[in-house]
Tab-separated table of C-alpha atoms in Angstrom:
chain	number	residue	atom	x	y	z
P	1	UNK	CA	13.413	103.228	-120.162
P	2	UNK	CA	12.289	103.731	-116.613
P	3	UNK	CA	14.493	103.335	-113.603
P	4	UNK	CA	14.063	100.777	-110.820
P	5	UNK	CA	13.051	97.736	-112.844
P	6	UNK	CA	14.239	95.161	-110.292
P	7	UNK	CA	13.648	94.306	-106.681
P	8	UNK	CA	17.098	95.495	-105.683
P	9	UNK	CA	16.641	98.942	-107.159
P	10	UNK	CA	13.047	99.418	-106.047
P	11	UNK	CA	12.785	101.525	-102.953
P	12	UNK	CA	11.308	99.782	-99.990
P	13	UNK	CA	11.104	102.866	-97.791
P	14	UNK	CA	9.509	106.208	-98.635
P	15	UNK	CA	8.706	105.452	-102.277
P	16	UNK	CA	7.477	109.056	-102.639
P	17	UNK	CA	11.124	110.036	-102.637
P	18	UNK	CA	11.874	107.944	-105.704
P	19	UNK	CA	12.324	109.267	-109.219
P	20	UNK	CA	11.798	107.202	-112.331
P	21	UNK	CA	13.012	109.667	-114.958
P	22	UNK	CA	16.305	108.676	-116.630
P	23	UNK	CA	16.967	112.355	-117.336
P	24	UNK	CA	17.045	112.997	-113.602
P	25	UNK	CA	19.482	110.115	-113.129
P	26	UNK	CA	21.736	111.441	-115.870
P	27	UNK	CA	21.643	115.003	-114.552
P	28	UNK	CA	22.535	113.870	-111.050
P	29	UNK	CA	25.406	111.699	-112.261
P	30	UNK	CA	26.696	114.576	-114.379
P	31	UNK	CA	26.526	117.006	-111.471
P	32	UNK	CA	28.308	114.801	-108.942
P	33	UNK	CA	32.077	114.430	-108.902
P	34	UNK	CA	32.780	111.481	-106.632
P	35	UNK	CA	30.960	108.178	-106.527
P	36	UNK	CA	31.154	105.492	-103.871
P	37	UNK	CA	31.590	101.987	-105.247
P	38	UNK	CA	30.555	99.031	-103.147
P	39	UNK	CA	31.730	95.523	-103.916
P	40	UNK	CA	32.412	92.254	-102.134
P	41	UNK	CA	35.957	91.130	-101.369
P	42	UNK	CA	36.581	87.820	-99.595
P	43	UNK	CA	32.916	87.789	-98.638
P	44	UNK	CA	33.013	91.197	-96.960
P	45	UNK	CA	31.620	94.503	-98.224
P	46	UNK	CA	34.044	97.233	-99.264
P	47	UNK	CA	33.201	100.826	-100.187
P	48	UNK	CA	35.638	103.106	-102.005
P	49	UNK	CA	35.309	106.669	-103.284
P	50	UNK	CA	36.426	107.171	-106.865
P	51	UNK	CA	35.977	109.295	-109.970
P	52	UNK	CA	33.596	108.303	-112.737
P	53	UNK	CA	32.167	109.397	-116.047
P	54	UNK	CA	28.984	108.838	-117.990
P	55	UNK	CA	28.383	108.286	-121.686
P	56	UNK	CA	24.765	107.663	-122.586
P	57	UNK	CA	23.433	104.860	-120.423
P	58	UNK	CA	26.859	103.688	-119.300
P	59	UNK	CA	28.828	104.656	-116.206
P	60	UNK	CA	32.608	104.344	-116.452
P	61	UNK	CA	35.041	103.652	-113.606
P	62	UNK	CA	38.801	103.491	-113.916
P	63	UNK	CA	41.918	102.851	-111.947
P	64	UNK	CA	45.367	101.392	-112.045
P	65	UNK	CA	45.601	97.859	-113.334
P	66	UNK	CA	47.421	97.230	-110.045
P	67	UNK	CA	44.369	98.109	-107.962
P	68	UNK	CA	42.987	95.018	-106.288
P	69	UNK	CA	39.347	95.769	-106.946
P	70	UNK	CA	39.930	96.075	-110.715
P	71	UNK	CA	41.718	92.772	-111.288
P	72	UNK	CA	38.767	90.582	-112.311
P	73	UNK	CA	37.026	90.969	-115.641
P	74	UNK	CA	33.652	91.423	-114.002
P	75	UNK	CA	32.862	93.389	-110.872
P	76	UNK	CA	29.437	92.979	-109.250
P	77	UNK	CA	28.955	96.363	-107.645
P	78	UNK	CA	26.712	99.078	-106.365
P	79	UNK	CA	27.586	102.691	-107.174
P	80	UNK	CA	26.139	105.683	-105.333
P	81	UNK	CA	26.348	109.388	-106.174
P	82	UNK	CA	24.902	111.739	-103.570
P	83	UNK	CA	24.423	115.498	-103.637
P	84	UNK	CA	23.613	117.129	-100.317
P	85	UNK	CA	21.287	120.137	-100.593
P	86	UNK	CA	20.435	121.036	-97.032
P	87	UNK	CA	20.141	120.175	-93.363
P	88	UNK	CA	16.515	119.957	-92.316
P	89	UNK	CA	15.821	121.193	-88.781
P	90	UNK	CA	12.513	119.978	-87.417
P	91	UNK	CA	10.603	120.670	-84.205
P	92	UNK	CA	11.367	117.108	-83.071
P	93	UNK	CA	14.898	115.743	-83.257
P	94	UNK	CA	13.668	112.475	-84.781
P	95	UNK	CA	12.281	114.467	-87.726
P	96	UNK	CA	15.621	116.053	-88.523
P	97	UNK	CA	16.619	115.106	-92.037
P	98	UNK	CA	18.695	116.077	-95.025
P	99	UNK	CA	17.665	117.450	-98.365
P	100	UNK	CA	19.573	115.498	-100.969
P	101	UNK	CA	19.525	113.786	-104.319
P	102	UNK	CA	21.038	110.330	-104.547
P	103	UNK	CA	21.488	107.852	-107.363
P	104	UNK	CA	22.286	104.206	-106.723
P	105	UNK	CA	23.234	101.952	-109.627
P	106	UNK	CA	23.420	98.174	-109.309
P	107	UNK	CA	24.936	95.734	-111.714
P	108	UNK	CA	28.050	93.960	-112.845
P	109	UNK	CA	30.678	96.231	-114.287
P	110	UNK	CA	32.621	94.710	-117.168
P	111	UNK	CA	36.238	95.318	-118.077
P	112	UNK	CA	36.453	97.342	-121.292
P	113	UNK	CA	38.934	95.852	-123.729
P	114	UNK	CA	37.823	97.456	-127.000
P	115	UNK	CA	40.358	100.232	-127.671
P	116	UNK	CA	37.763	102.660	-129.046
P	117	UNK	CA	35.408	102.228	-126.099
P	118	UNK	CA	38.318	102.458	-123.680
P	119	UNK	CA	39.374	105.762	-125.226
P	120	UNK	CA	35.842	107.134	-125.093
P	121	UNK	CA	35.287	105.934	-121.528
P	122	UNK	CA	38.489	107.522	-120.238
P	123	UNK	CA	37.560	110.675	-122.096
P	124	UNK	CA	34.139	110.626	-120.382
P	125	UNK	CA	35.811	110.401	-116.963
P	126	UNK	CA	38.182	113.312	-117.630
P	127	UNK	CA	35.503	115.436	-119.286
P	128	UNK	CA	33.245	114.767	-116.321
P	129	UNK	CA	35.826	116.380	-114.049
P	130	UNK	CA	35.992	119.447	-116.287
P	131	UNK	CA	34.505	119.715	-119.777
P	132	UNK	CA	37.227	120.780	-122.190
P	133	UNK	CA	40.077	119.190	-120.246
P	134	UNK	CA	40.553	116.207	-122.567
P	135	UNK	CA	41.399	118.325	-125.595
P	136	UNK	CA	43.474	120.812	-123.600
P	137	UNK	CA	45.891	118.385	-121.957
P	138	UNK	CA	48.025	115.583	-123.385
P	139	UNK	CA	45.933	112.570	-124.231
P	140	UNK	CA	46.880	109.029	-123.150
P	141	UNK	CA	49.802	107.245	-124.761
P	142	UNK	CA	50.144	103.500	-125.226
P	143	UNK	CA	51.915	102.993	-121.914
P	144	UNK	CA	49.297	104.907	-119.940
P	145	UNK	CA	46.456	103.044	-121.619
P	146	UNK	CA	48.057	99.710	-120.757
P	147	UNK	CA	48.443	100.738	-117.116
P	148	UNK	CA	44.821	101.809	-116.753
P	149	UNK	CA	41.812	99.560	-116.248
P	150	UNK	CA	38.410	100.788	-117.416
P	151	UNK	CA	35.115	99.279	-116.314
P	152	UNK	CA	31.638	99.907	-117.754
P	153	UNK	CA	28.407	99.657	-115.767
P	154	UNK	CA	24.971	99.772	-117.395
P	155	UNK	CA	22.607	102.323	-115.899
P	156	UNK	CA	19.534	100.174	-116.461
P	157	UNK	CA	19.259	99.014	-112.855
P	158	UNK	CA	19.252	102.282	-110.975
P	159	UNK	CA	17.185	104.365	-108.629
P	160	UNK	CA	17.122	108.045	-107.785
P	161	UNK	CA	15.907	109.187	-104.402
P	162	UNK	CA	15.602	112.748	-103.163
P	163	UNK	CA	14.183	114.948	-100.477
P	164	UNK	CA	13.554	118.656	-100.701
P	165	UNK	CA	11.568	121.276	-98.868
P	166	UNK	CA	10.833	122.134	-95.254
P	167	UNK	CA	10.690	119.732	-92.275
P	168	UNK	CA	7.737	117.431	-91.724
P	169	UNK	CA	6.537	117.508	-88.137
P	170	UNK	CA	3.505	115.995	-86.484
P	171	UNK	CA	0.559	118.302	-85.821
P	172	UNK	CA	0.951	118.310	-82.006
P	173	UNK	CA	4.559	119.472	-82.346
P	174	UNK	CA	3.557	122.173	-84.823
P	175	UNK	CA	0.815	123.404	-82.533
P	176	UNK	CA	3.117	123.358	-79.514
P	177	UNK	CA	5.460	125.688	-81.441
P	178	UNK	CA	8.357	124.311	-79.504
P	179	UNK	CA	11.408	124.972	-81.662
P	180	UNK	CA	12.838	126.865	-84.585
P	181	UNK	CA	12.581	124.841	-87.744
P	182	UNK	CA	13.645	125.220	-91.329
P	183	UNK	CA	16.431	124.333	-93.712
P	184	UNK	CA	20.120	125.231	-93.796
P	185	UNK	CA	21.033	125.055	-97.506
P	186	UNK	CA	24.251	123.263	-98.416
P	187	UNK	CA	26.106	123.886	-101.663
P	188	UNK	CA	29.315	122.813	-103.358
P	189	UNK	CA	31.297	125.744	-104.719
P	190	UNK	CA	34.343	125.966	-106.954
P	191	UNK	CA	36.892	128.641	-106.158
P	192	UNK	CA	39.236	130.403	-108.566
P	193	UNK	CA	41.692	128.013	-110.212
P	194	UNK	CA	45.168	128.006	-108.626
P	195	UNK	CA	47.994	127.560	-111.143
P	196	UNK	CA	50.587	124.941	-110.228
P	197	UNK	CA	53.727	126.460	-108.638
P	198	UNK	CA	55.840	125.296	-111.587
P	199	UNK	CA	53.492	126.575	-114.304
P	200	UNK	CA	55.345	129.098	-116.504
P	201	UNK	CA	53.970	132.619	-116.152
P	202	UNK	CA	53.018	133.028	-119.792
P	203	UNK	CA	50.003	130.746	-119.276
P	204	UNK	CA	46.581	132.336	-119.098
P	205	UNK	CA	43.603	130.459	-117.778
P	206	UNK	CA	42.216	128.346	-120.641
P	207	UNK	CA	38.701	129.036	-121.854
P	208	UNK	CA	37.219	125.885	-120.344
P	209	UNK	CA	38.304	127.144	-116.907
P	210	UNK	CA	37.418	130.756	-117.547
P	211	UNK	CA	34.579	131.086	-115.059
P	212	UNK	CA	35.205	130.600	-111.365
P	213	UNK	CA	32.221	128.273	-111.144
P	214	UNK	CA	32.863	126.700	-114.513
P	215	UNK	CA	30.861	123.568	-113.821
P	216	UNK	CA	27.603	125.361	-113.144
P	217	UNK	CA	25.077	126.402	-115.766
F	1	UNK	CA	45.595	103.083	-81.325
F	2	UNK	CA	46.743	103.345	-84.866
F	3	UNK	CA	44.505	102.995	-87.878
F	4	UNK	CA	44.769	100.277	-90.522
F	5	UNK	CA	45.528	97.283	-88.309
F	6	UNK	CA	44.174	94.692	-90.749
F	7	UNK	CA	44.749	93.597	-94.294
F	8	UNK	CA	41.371	94.929	-95.381
F	9	UNK	CA	42.066	98.436	-94.102
F	10	UNK	CA	45.680	98.603	-95.212
F	11	UNK	CA	46.110	100.551	-98.409
F	12	UNK	CA	47.447	98.553	-101.275
F	13	UNK	CA	47.878	101.488	-103.624
F	14	UNK	CA	49.693	104.759	-102.955
F	15	UNK	CA	50.462	104.163	-99.270
F	16	UNK	CA	51.926	107.677	-99.107
F	17	UNK	CA	48.345	108.897	-99.167
F	18	UNK	CA	47.449	107.009	-95.990
F	19	UNK	CA	47.107	108.534	-92.537
F	20	UNK	CA	47.494	106.601	-89.321
F	21	UNK	CA	46.444	109.271	-86.828
F	22	UNK	CA	43.086	108.589	-85.119
F	23	UNK	CA	42.675	112.345	-84.603
F	24	UNK	CA	42.635	112.789	-88.375
F	25	UNK	CA	40.001	110.060	-88.705
F	26	UNK	CA	37.851	111.679	-86.040
F	27	UNK	CA	38.186	115.156	-87.545
F	28	UNK	CA	37.213	113.906	-90.983
F	29	UNK	CA	34.202	111.996	-89.674
F	30	UNK	CA	33.111	115.050	-87.712
F	31	UNK	CA	33.450	117.323	-90.754
F	32	UNK	CA	31.501	115.112	-93.174
F	33	UNK	CA	27.729	115.017	-93.179
F	34	UNK	CA	26.826	111.996	-95.298
F	35	UNK	CA	28.420	108.574	-95.221
F	36	UNK	CA	28.057	105.754	-97.722
F	37	UNK	CA	27.375	102.376	-96.159
F	38	UNK	CA	28.209	99.232	-98.112
F	39	UNK	CA	26.790	95.861	-97.146
F	40	UNK	CA	25.896	92.562	-98.775
F	41	UNK	CA	22.275	91.646	-99.482
F	42	UNK	CA	21.434	88.305	-101.085
F	43	UNK	CA	25.082	87.971	-102.018
F	44	UNK	CA	25.213	91.280	-103.873
F	45	UNK	CA	26.812	94.545	-102.770
F	46	UNK	CA	24.585	97.490	-101.899
F	47	UNK	CA	25.673	101.057	-101.168
F	48	UNK	CA	23.395	103.582	-99.482
F	49	UNK	CA	23.973	107.188	-98.394
F	50	UNK	CA	22.902	107.957	-94.846
F	51	UNK	CA	23.488	110.194	-91.858
F	52	UNK	CA	25.783	109.192	-89.025
F	53	UNK	CA	27.285	110.371	-85.781
F	54	UNK	CA	30.434	109.688	-83.799
F	55	UNK	CA	31.014	109.315	-80.066
F	56	UNK	CA	34.592	108.488	-79.127
F	57	UNK	CA	35.712	105.495	-81.147
F	58	UNK	CA	32.212	104.485	-82.220
F	59	UNK	CA	30.305	105.417	-85.359
F	60	UNK	CA	26.512	105.383	-85.116
F	61	UNK	CA	24.043	104.719	-87.916
F	62	UNK	CA	20.281	104.818	-87.593
F	63	UNK	CA	17.138	104.293	-89.553
F	64	UNK	CA	13.597	103.078	-89.394
F	65	UNK	CA	13.124	99.636	-87.889
F	66	UNK	CA	11.271	98.942	-91.150
F	67	UNK	CA	14.370	99.510	-93.281
F	68	UNK	CA	15.535	96.244	-94.783
F	69	UNK	CA	19.221	96.791	-94.151
F	70	UNK	CA	18.650	97.326	-90.419
F	71	UNK	CA	16.649	94.192	-89.677
F	72	UNK	CA	19.453	91.872	-88.521
F	73	UNK	CA	21.214	92.324	-85.206
F	74	UNK	CA	24.606	92.450	-86.869
F	75	UNK	CA	25.540	94.208	-90.086
F	76	UNK	CA	28.910	93.467	-91.667
F	77	UNK	CA	29.604	96.719	-93.465
F	78	UNK	CA	32.045	99.212	-94.893
F	79	UNK	CA	31.412	102.914	-94.286
F	80	UNK	CA	33.064	105.699	-96.262
F	81	UNK	CA	33.106	109.438	-95.633
F	82	UNK	CA	34.698	111.551	-98.346
F	83	UNK	CA	35.428	115.268	-98.474
F	84	UNK	CA	36.350	116.663	-101.875
F	85	UNK	CA	38.866	119.526	-101.763
F	86	UNK	CA	39.762	120.174	-105.364
F	87	UNK	CA	39.979	119.107	-108.981
F	88	UNK	CA	43.582	118.579	-110.028
F	89	UNK	CA	44.339	119.589	-113.614
F	90	UNK	CA	47.532	118.068	-114.917
F	91	UNK	CA	49.495	118.459	-118.163
F	92	UNK	CA	48.484	114.908	-119.109
F	93	UNK	CA	44.883	113.780	-118.832
F	94	UNK	CA	45.902	110.535	-117.146
F	95	UNK	CA	47.423	112.575	-114.311
F	96	UNK	CA	44.192	114.428	-113.604
F	97	UNK	CA	43.158	113.743	-110.050
F	98	UNK	CA	41.168	115.010	-107.127
F	99	UNK	CA	42.302	116.475	-103.840
F	100	UNK	CA	40.279	114.797	-101.128
F	101	UNK	CA	40.214	113.269	-97.691
F	102	UNK	CA	38.470	109.952	-97.288
F	103	UNK	CA	37.843	107.652	-94.346
F	104	UNK	CA	36.802	104.040	-94.797
F	105	UNK	CA	35.717	102.002	-91.777
F	106	UNK	CA	35.264	98.239	-91.888
F	107	UNK	CA	33.584	96.043	-89.360
F	108	UNK	CA	30.362	94.530	-88.145
F	109	UNK	CA	27.894	97.049	-86.832
F	110	UNK	CA	25.858	95.813	-83.868
F	111	UNK	CA	22.299	96.728	-82.999
F	112	UNK	CA	22.215	98.930	-79.921
F	113	UNK	CA	19.646	97.740	-77.386
F	114	UNK	CA	20.863	99.426	-74.213
F	115	UNK	CA	18.528	102.409	-73.697
F	116	UNK	CA	21.269	104.725	-72.469
F	117	UNK	CA	23.586	103.974	-75.364
F	118	UNK	CA	20.703	104.287	-77.813
F	119	UNK	CA	19.865	107.721	-76.442
F	120	UNK	CA	23.489	108.839	-76.632
F	121	UNK	CA	23.936	107.418	-80.139
F	122	UNK	CA	20.865	109.145	-81.520
F	123	UNK	CA	22.010	112.326	-79.832
F	124	UNK	CA	25.410	111.958	-81.516
F	125	UNK	CA	23.725	111.673	-84.932
F	126	UNK	CA	21.553	114.767	-84.427
F	127	UNK	CA	24.366	116.780	-82.856
F	128	UNK	CA	26.573	115.814	-85.789
F	129	UNK	CA	24.116	117.483	-88.154
F	130	UNK	CA	24.159	120.672	-86.076
F	131	UNK	CA	25.637	121.006	-82.603
F	132	UNK	CA	23.007	122.383	-80.260
F	133	UNK	CA	20.057	120.889	-82.125
F	134	UNK	CA	19.383	118.069	-79.655
F	135	UNK	CA	18.672	120.403	-76.740
F	136	UNK	CA	16.765	122.906	-78.866
F	137	UNK	CA	14.186	120.557	-80.404
F	138	UNK	CA	11.884	118.000	-78.830
F	139	UNK	CA	13.791	114.885	-77.819
F	140	UNK	CA	12.589	111.382	-78.716
F	141	UNK	CA	9.572	109.866	-77.040
F	142	UNK	CA	8.990	106.175	-76.340
F	143	UNK	CA	7.196	105.607	-79.660
F	144	UNK	CA	9.932	107.241	-81.709
F	145	UNK	CA	12.635	105.296	-79.910
F	146	UNK	CA	10.805	102.031	-80.616
F	147	UNK	CA	10.489	102.883	-84.307
F	148	UNK	CA	14.180	103.696	-84.715
F	149	UNK	CA	17.031	101.236	-85.085
F	150	UNK	CA	20.496	102.292	-83.975
F	151	UNK	CA	23.678	100.500	-84.980
F	152	UNK	CA	27.194	100.974	-83.575
F	153	UNK	CA	30.385	100.403	-85.529
F	154	UNK	CA	33.821	100.368	-83.897
F	155	UNK	CA	36.356	102.678	-85.532
F	156	UNK	CA	39.272	100.351	-84.840
F	157	UNK	CA	39.464	98.981	-88.394
F	158	UNK	CA	39.703	102.144	-90.433
F	159	UNK	CA	41.902	103.950	-92.894
F	160	UNK	CA	42.225	107.563	-93.943
F	161	UNK	CA	43.490	108.451	-97.373
F	162	UNK	CA	44.054	111.900	-98.797
F	163	UNK	CA	45.618	113.852	-101.588
F	164	UNK	CA	46.492	117.522	-101.575
F	165	UNK	CA	48.632	119.894	-103.557
F	166	UNK	CA	49.416	120.519	-107.217
F	167	UNK	CA	49.372	117.979	-110.057
F	168	UNK	CA	52.169	115.438	-110.471
F	169	UNK	CA	53.336	115.259	-114.054
F	170	UNK	CA	56.255	113.448	-115.620
F	171	UNK	CA	59.344	115.496	-116.375
F	172	UNK	CA	58.954	115.352	-120.198
F	173	UNK	CA	55.432	116.777	-119.948
F	174	UNK	CA	56.621	119.527	-117.609
F	175	UNK	CA	59.456	120.425	-119.968
F	176	UNK	CA	57.134	120.395	-122.977
F	177	UNK	CA	54.951	122.969	-121.184
F	178	UNK	CA	51.946	121.688	-123.051
F	179	UNK	CA	48.967	122.673	-120.943
F	180	UNK	CA	47.677	124.811	-118.107
F	181	UNK	CA	47.803	122.935	-114.844
F	182	UNK	CA	46.763	123.577	-111.296
F	183	UNK	CA	43.961	123.008	-108.864
F	184	UNK	CA	40.342	124.162	-108.823
F	185	UNK	CA	39.440	124.242	-105.118
F	186	UNK	CA	36.107	122.722	-104.099
F	187	UNK	CA	34.312	123.625	-100.898
F	188	UNK	CA	31.044	122.866	-99.156
F	189	UNK	CA	29.249	125.983	-97.935
F	190	UNK	CA	26.223	126.528	-95.730
F	191	UNK	CA	23.860	129.317	-96.702
F	192	UNK	CA	21.645	131.358	-94.393
F	193	UNK	CA	19.029	129.226	-92.618
F	194	UNK	CA	15.567	129.367	-94.217
F	195	UNK	CA	12.708	129.262	-91.694
F	196	UNK	CA	9.938	126.775	-92.492
F	197	UNK	CA	6.904	128.410	-94.152
F	198	UNK	CA	4.723	127.557	-91.155
F	199	UNK	CA	7.150	128.808	-88.513
F	200	UNK	CA	5.480	131.582	-86.468
F	201	UNK	CA	7.073	134.967	-87.019
F	202	UNK	CA	8.047	135.527	-83.401
F	203	UNK	CA	10.912	133.018	-83.782
F	204	UNK	CA	14.416	134.352	-84.023
F	205	UNK	CA	17.274	132.211	-85.220
F	206	UNK	CA	18.518	130.178	-82.242
F	207	UNK	CA	22.064	130.693	-81.059
F	208	UNK	CA	23.335	127.371	-82.381
F	209	UNK	CA	22.350	128.494	-85.893
F	210	UNK	CA	23.497	132.059	-85.439
F	211	UNK	CA	26.360	132.033	-87.923
F	212	UNK	CA	25.691	131.388	-91.588
F	213	UNK	CA	28.510	128.880	-91.664
F	214	UNK	CA	27.739	127.547	-88.225
F	215	UNK	CA	29.535	124.240	-88.759
F	216	UNK	CA	32.917	125.783	-89.460
F	217	UNK	CA	35.459	126.798	-86.882
């Protein structure tokens, strides 16, 4: 499998920033926490942030069965996951940029009705938030499953785009030496877990939350 | 002005998470760095991450005049900016959540042709990346201006949604005391600026980049 097999997912601009390795797509989706889902409602575009999970070559989205965007059985959509890595300061303001990695998936998400796949997809979403959480907390009961819609989106029509490294300025600007330039790195960090106010004191931090930055490495 | 004046920007789910204060919208847009723009191309939704800026009640987007999504004079779109604040661990996996603040703006972005507004809009985008950058680096020349498309989107049709605080579990799960629960805080941090490899050594860090976390406070 290579990414970008269709016109929609083939980059028109700056194709040197495109990646075609599914492993890079998977790693980026696994690293991100929030995706932005775009869909069409009454002819107009709508973008919403939401959680997601991945299992193999499938992306899972979920929500309340009462949510308007999850009422149909099929949802044509575009899903983006973006990780910001730095602010790129150039010698010319029009060469300012960002270092980032971004995945965009296109397709038609389908409502998952098979109980086994629904279980696994919900598990993928929770485990994506924090590996180990699914087995630590209470798993869904019949009522919760009925109240939750799960949608599956194939990752076959996807593109990864990224920029890294220093600014790119034109030679005259470099020679003129007219400004500071470089990169301000940007990172997402996880601080020490804060127990809920009503958590009984006998609780110790469970193993899957044992490291402050438990999602790294 | 209050936010959410239309059906499309009125929250259907969990209205207690909605904000109606324009100051909160502005603060969130100013804090974020990347937005996700949703639009319709050939009848299908597309989401792209991009930079943006704000001036008053207008959001500015820009890109190369060669970019496909910026070729029309009007762009019906939905723009989301999301800041993640924490991962919410509950006693039940279906109550896992995220603490976040999210702005979604709907409308039709218009191509900016007035030279003065174009200058100010591009300035807003660069200054949004790092205040002080516009006056430090070389400002756009005629060729760069001609190669760059700027679009303006009114902030009048917008909603802000957020969640904060500890998990919300049902009373039986709380009484059963069956899992650790709490919040893992998530933050975006800015590391020390890294000069470009070809930056002459005589440069010192300019004042607008003087603090490691220059965007805070």
